[in-house]
Every structure is written in structure tokens, then in C-alpha cells.
Short mmCIF file of C-alpha atoms and ligand atoms in Angstrom, two decimals:
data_model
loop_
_atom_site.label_atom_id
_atom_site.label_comp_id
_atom_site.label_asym_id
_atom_site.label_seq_id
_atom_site.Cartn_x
_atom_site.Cartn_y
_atom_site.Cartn_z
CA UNK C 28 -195.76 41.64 125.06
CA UNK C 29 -195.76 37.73 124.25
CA UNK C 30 -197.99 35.78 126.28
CA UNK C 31 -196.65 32.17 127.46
CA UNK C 32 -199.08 29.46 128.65
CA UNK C 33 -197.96 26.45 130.11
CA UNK C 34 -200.00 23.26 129.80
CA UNK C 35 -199.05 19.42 130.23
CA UNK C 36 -200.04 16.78 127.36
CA UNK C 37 -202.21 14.14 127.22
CA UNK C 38 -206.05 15.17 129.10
CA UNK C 39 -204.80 18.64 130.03
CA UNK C 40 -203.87 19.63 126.78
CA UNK C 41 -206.67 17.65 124.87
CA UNK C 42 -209.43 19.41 127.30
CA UNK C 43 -208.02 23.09 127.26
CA UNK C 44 -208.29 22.80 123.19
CA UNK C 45 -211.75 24.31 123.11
CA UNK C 46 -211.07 26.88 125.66
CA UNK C 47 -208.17 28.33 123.52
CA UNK C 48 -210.79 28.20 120.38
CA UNK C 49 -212.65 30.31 122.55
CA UNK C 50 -210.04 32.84 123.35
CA UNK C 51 -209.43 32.36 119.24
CA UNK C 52 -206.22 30.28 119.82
CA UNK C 53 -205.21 27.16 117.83
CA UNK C 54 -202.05 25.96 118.54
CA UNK C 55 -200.15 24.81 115.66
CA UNK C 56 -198.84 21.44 116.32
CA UNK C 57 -200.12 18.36 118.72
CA UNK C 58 -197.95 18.02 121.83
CA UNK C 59 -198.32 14.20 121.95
CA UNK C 60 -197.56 13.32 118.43
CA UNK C 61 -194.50 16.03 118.05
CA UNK C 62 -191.35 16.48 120.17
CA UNK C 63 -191.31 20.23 120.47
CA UNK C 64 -191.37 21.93 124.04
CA UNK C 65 -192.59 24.93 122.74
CA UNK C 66 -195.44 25.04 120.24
CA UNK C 67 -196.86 28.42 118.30
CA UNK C 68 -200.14 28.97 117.82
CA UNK C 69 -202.10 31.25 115.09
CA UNK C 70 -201.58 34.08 116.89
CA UNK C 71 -198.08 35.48 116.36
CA UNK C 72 -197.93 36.84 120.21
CA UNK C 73 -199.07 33.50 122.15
CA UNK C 74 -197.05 30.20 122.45
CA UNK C 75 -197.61 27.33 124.77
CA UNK C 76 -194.77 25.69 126.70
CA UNK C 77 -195.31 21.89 127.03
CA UNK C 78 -194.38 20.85 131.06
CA UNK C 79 -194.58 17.64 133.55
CA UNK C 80 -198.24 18.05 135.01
CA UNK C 81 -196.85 18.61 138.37
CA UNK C 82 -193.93 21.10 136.98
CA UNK C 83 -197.14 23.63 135.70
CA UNK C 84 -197.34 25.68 139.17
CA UNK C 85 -193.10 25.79 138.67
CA UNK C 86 -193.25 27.68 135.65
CA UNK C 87 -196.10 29.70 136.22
CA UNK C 88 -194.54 31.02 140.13
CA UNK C 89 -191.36 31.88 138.77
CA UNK C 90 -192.68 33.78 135.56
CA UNK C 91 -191.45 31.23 132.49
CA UNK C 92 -195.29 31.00 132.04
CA UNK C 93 -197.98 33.73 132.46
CA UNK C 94 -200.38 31.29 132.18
CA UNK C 95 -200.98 27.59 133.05
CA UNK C 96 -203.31 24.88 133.34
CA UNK C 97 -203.15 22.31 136.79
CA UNK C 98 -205.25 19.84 138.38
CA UNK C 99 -206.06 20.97 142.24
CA UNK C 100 -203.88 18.06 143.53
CA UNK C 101 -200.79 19.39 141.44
CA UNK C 102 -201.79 22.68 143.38
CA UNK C 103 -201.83 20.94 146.51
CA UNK C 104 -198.79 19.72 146.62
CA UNK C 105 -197.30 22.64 145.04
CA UNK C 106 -198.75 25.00 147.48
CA UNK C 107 -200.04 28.22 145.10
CA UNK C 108 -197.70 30.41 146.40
CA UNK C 109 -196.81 33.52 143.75
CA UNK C 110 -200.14 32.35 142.08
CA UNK C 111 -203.28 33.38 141.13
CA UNK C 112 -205.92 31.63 140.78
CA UNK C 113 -208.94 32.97 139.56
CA UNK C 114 -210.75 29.84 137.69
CA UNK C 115 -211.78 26.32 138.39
CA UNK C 116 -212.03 25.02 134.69
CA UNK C 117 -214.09 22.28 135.41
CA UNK C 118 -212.03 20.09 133.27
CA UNK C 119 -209.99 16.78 133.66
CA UNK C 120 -212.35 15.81 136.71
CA UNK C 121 -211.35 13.13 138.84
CA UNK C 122 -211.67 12.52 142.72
CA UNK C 123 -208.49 11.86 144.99
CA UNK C 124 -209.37 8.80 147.44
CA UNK C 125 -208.19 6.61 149.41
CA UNK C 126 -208.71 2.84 148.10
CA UNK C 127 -207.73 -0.57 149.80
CA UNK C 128 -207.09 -4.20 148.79
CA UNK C 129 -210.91 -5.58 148.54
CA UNK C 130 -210.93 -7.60 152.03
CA UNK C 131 -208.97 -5.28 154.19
CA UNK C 132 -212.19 -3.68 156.71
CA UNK C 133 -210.73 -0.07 156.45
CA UNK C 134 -213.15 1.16 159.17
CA UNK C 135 -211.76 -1.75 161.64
CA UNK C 136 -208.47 -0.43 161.27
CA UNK C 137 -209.25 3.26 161.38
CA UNK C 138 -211.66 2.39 164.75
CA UNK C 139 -208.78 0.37 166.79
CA UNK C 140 -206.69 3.28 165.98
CA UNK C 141 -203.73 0.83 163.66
CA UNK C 142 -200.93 2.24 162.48
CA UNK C 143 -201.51 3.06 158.58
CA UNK C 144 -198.80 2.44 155.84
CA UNK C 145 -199.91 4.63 153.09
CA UNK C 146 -198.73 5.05 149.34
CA UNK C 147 -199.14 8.12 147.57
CA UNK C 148 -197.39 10.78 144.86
CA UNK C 149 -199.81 13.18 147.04
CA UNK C 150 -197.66 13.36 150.30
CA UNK C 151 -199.30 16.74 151.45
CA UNK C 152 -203.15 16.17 150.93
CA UNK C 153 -202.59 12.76 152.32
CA UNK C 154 -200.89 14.32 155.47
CA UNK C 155 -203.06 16.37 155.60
CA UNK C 156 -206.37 14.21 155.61
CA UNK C 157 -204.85 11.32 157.91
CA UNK C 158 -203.57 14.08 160.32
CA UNK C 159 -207.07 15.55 160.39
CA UNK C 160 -208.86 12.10 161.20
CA UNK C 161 -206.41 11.45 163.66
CA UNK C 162 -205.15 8.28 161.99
CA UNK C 163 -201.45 7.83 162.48
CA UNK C 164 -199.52 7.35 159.13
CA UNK C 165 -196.33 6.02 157.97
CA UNK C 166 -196.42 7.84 154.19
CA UNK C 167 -194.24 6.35 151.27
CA UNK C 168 -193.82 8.40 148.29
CA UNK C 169 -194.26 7.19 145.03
CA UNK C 170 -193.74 8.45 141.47
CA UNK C 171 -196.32 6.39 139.66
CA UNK C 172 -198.63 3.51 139.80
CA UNK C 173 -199.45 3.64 143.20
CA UNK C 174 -201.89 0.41 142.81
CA UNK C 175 -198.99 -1.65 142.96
CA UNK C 176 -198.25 -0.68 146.43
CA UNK C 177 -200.54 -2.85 148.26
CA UNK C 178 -200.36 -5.80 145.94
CA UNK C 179 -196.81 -6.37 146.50
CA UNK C 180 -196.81 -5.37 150.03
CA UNK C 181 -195.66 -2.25 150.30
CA UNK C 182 -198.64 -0.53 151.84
CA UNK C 183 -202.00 -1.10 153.61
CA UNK C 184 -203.63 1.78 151.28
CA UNK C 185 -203.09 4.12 149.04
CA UNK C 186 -203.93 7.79 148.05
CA UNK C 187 -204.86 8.16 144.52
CA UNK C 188 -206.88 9.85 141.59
CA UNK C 189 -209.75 8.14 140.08
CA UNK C 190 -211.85 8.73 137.71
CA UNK C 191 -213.75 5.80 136.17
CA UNK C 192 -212.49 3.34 138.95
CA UNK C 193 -211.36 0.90 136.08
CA UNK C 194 -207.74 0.82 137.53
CA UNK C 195 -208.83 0.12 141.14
CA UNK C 196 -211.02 -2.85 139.79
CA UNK C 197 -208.54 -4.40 137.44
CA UNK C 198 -206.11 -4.28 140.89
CA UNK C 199 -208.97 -6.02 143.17
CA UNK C 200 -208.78 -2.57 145.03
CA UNK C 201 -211.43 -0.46 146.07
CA UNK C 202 -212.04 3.08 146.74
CA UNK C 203 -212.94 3.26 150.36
CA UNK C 204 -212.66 7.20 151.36
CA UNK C 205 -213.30 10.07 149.35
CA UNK C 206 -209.96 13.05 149.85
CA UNK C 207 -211.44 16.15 147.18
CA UNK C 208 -212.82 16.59 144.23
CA UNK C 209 -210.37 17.34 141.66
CA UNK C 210 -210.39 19.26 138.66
CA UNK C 211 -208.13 21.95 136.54
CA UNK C 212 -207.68 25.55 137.32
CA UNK C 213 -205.83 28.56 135.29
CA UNK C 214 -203.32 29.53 137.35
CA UNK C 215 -201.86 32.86 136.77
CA UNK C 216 -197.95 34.52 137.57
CA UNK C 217 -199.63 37.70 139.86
CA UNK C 218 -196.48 39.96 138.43
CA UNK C 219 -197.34 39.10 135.45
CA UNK C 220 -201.27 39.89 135.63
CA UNK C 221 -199.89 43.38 136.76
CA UNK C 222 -197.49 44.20 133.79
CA UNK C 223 -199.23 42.73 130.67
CA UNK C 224 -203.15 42.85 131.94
CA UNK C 225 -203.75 44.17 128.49
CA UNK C 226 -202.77 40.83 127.02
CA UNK C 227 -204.02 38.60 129.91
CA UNK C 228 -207.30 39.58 130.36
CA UNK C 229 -208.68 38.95 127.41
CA UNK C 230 -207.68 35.00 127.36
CA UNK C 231 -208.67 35.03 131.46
CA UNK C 232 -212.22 36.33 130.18
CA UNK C 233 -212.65 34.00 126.78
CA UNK C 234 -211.85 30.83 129.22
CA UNK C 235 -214.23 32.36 131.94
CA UNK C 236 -217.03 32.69 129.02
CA UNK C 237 -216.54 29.27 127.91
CA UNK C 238 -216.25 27.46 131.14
CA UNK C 239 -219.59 29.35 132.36
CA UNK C 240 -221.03 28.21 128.69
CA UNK C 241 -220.73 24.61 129.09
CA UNK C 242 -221.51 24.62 133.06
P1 ATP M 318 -197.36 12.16 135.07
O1 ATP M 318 -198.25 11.26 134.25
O2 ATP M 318 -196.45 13.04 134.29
O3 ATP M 318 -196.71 11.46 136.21
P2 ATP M 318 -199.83 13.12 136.03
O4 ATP M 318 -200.33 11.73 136.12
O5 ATP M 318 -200.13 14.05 137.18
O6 ATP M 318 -198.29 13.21 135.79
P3 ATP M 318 -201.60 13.44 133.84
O7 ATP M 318 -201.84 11.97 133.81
O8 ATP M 318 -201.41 14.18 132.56
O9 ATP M 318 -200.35 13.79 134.71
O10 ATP M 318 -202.78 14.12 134.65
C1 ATP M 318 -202.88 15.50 134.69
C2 ATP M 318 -203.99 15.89 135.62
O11 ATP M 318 -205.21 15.34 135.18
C3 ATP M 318 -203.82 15.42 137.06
O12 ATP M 318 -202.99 16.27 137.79
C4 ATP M 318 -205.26 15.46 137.54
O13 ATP M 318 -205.58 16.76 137.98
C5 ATP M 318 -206.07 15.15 136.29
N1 ATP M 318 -206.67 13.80 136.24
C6 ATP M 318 -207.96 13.55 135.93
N2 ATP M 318 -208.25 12.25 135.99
C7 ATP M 318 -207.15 11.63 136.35
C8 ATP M 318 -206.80 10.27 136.59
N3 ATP M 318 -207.69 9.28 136.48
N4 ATP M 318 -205.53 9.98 136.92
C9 ATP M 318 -204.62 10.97 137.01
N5 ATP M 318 -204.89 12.28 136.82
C10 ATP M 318 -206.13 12.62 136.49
MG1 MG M 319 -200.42 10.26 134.52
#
């Protein structure tokens, strides 16, 4: 049976490239240079499906994809239900703070117990954090670019990935609170482990090798 793997372009894609070379898969076309949504690799009974970063867990719960690749905020919010998840790749690392205008005293406002208005695409881990440090939150969703938020007035903070901090400082903001440490796990359709193990396996174990190689 055909095994389908789901993985988003840009650092997802670029990152999982030697961990398919390990499982002796090369796909056969660059997502970011060509248009096609579904790519072939040298192996006649493995394609890749090329999806929205936080669409991976989508495909992957509902079967279009055995296999996928997503950052442990895109799980977050998704929720992992219907999936397995049986490695932390230890790729496209990042950490998922909160980060203020430089000037506003975060503490102060957390100690006299203000009212928070809080940007974020990450609605559910930033629930989730406020909710357990008992500072009340008004959360606005956003779709991208977050660091806008508080320059325009939108929002005291926000709740967003960074990973060398050079967006924060171009903005004047600064990261103030750390949420999780983020990185990519293979996620895995459980019905699908169960009906074509034979196929799965072997790419589940080549990625475990590789990721334990370069720990
Ligand atoms: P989109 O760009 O389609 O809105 P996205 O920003 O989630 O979605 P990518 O930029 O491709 O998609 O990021 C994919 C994953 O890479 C993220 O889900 C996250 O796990 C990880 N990542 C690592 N560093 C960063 C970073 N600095 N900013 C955003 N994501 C990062
Ligand atoms: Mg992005």
C-alpha cells in the first residue's frame, strides 16, 4: 500500500530533507520553487502532500496522510486527537513566548492583577497559560504578524514563536515570558499504523535512527 506523508514548505520541509535520506527517500521536486501539491519521490510507493503548517494534524486525523510533520504549537491548537505521536524530531526549534512593547513593566501589570489584551494565532496555549497564572485575558486572534498588534494598539502583548528574537528587536518588543519549547514531531493516522505497519515502520524507525544520530 502507498504511503502519504504530509509536510508544509519552507523550514519544515527544508529540515525533514535529511530524515527522508535516511529512510532512503528523495523527493523529486522542491515544494517552494514548484506549484505541485503532491510531489513523488524515488520510491514509486511514497509521495508527499504539500499542506498549510497548521492544516498537517487535518490531514493526518482524517487519514489523507499516514504521515506528517508539525511543530508542537500546530499540535496544540489542533489538539492530537486520532494521532499518534511517537517522535519529537528535534527540528524547526523555536520557543512560544510572550513579548511586550520595550517600556511596558509586564510584572507591574501581572502583580496589580490588570486586565490583559493579548494577540495571538495560538488562542489555546495562550488560554491556557494566562488561565493557569491567573491573569485575566481578553484574547484576539490573529492570522499573521502578530508584532504589529501592540504597535498599532491593538494589544498590550502578544503570544508568539521566536527563534532568533530578530523580529521582536526590529519591533522594539521584547520577549518577557517563556510559554514551551517548540519543536516538530511525526505525527502518525493510528488506523493507519494498524493496516499498513509493514510500510510505516520502517520510515517511523529510519527517522527515529537519525534523530537519535544527530542528538
Ligand atoms: P503560515 O506561515 O502558513 O501562516 P506557520 O508560520 O505556522 O504558518 P511556518 O512558518 O512554515 O508556518 O512554520 C512552521 C513551523 O515551524 C511552526 O509551526 C513552528 O513549529 C516552527 N517554527 C520554528 N521557528 C519558527 C519561527 N521563528 N516562527 C514561526 N514558526 C517557527
Ligand atoms: Mg510562517
Amino acid at each position: 500500500m502507498p504511503v502519504t506523508i504530509a509536510l508544509s514548505k519552507g523550514r519544515i520541509f527544508d529540515e525533514t530533507l535529511p530524515l527522508l535520506a535516511a529512510a532512503g527517500i528523495a523527493p523529486s521536486e522542491n515544494p517552494d520553487t514548484s506549484r505541485k501539491l503532491i510531489i513523488g519521490t524515488n520510491r514509486a510507493d511514497v509521495r508527499l502532500v504539500i499542506v498549510r503548517a497548521s492544516d498537517t494534524p487535518t490531514y493526518v486525523e482524517y487519514g489523507a496522510a499516514d504521515l506528517g510533520i508539525a511543530g508542537k504549537d500546530v499540535l496544540a491548537e489542533h489538539g492530537g486527537a486520532g494521532l499518534y505521536q511517537p517522535l519529537d524530531l528535534g527540528i524547526a526549534a523555536c520557543r512560544m513566548m510572550v513579548a511586550v512593547p520595550e517600556g511596558f513593566d509586564y510584572a507591574a501589570a501581572v502583580r496589580t492583577g490588570a486586565r490583559l489584551r493579548v494577540a495571538t494565532k495560538y488562542m489555546r496555549a495562550a488560554r491556557e497559560h494566562f488561565a493557569a497564572k491567573g491573569v485575566h485575558v481578553d484574547l484576539i486572534k490573529l492570522y499573521g504578524s502578530m508584532e504589529l498588534a501592540p504597535l498599532v494598539g491593538l494589544a498590550d502583548v502578544i503570544v508568539d514563536l521566536v527563534s532568533s528574537g530578530n523580529t521582536l528587536r526590529a519591533n522594539r518588543l521584547v520577549a518577557v515570558e517563556e510559554i514551551a519549547k517548540i519543536s516538530a514531531r511525526l505525527i502518525v493516522n493510528q488506523a493507519a499504523l494498524k493496516l499498513k505497519r509493514a510500510e510505516l515502520q520502517p520510515v517511523i524507525d529510519a527517522f527515529a535512527g537519525a534523530v537519535a544520530t544527530h542528538a
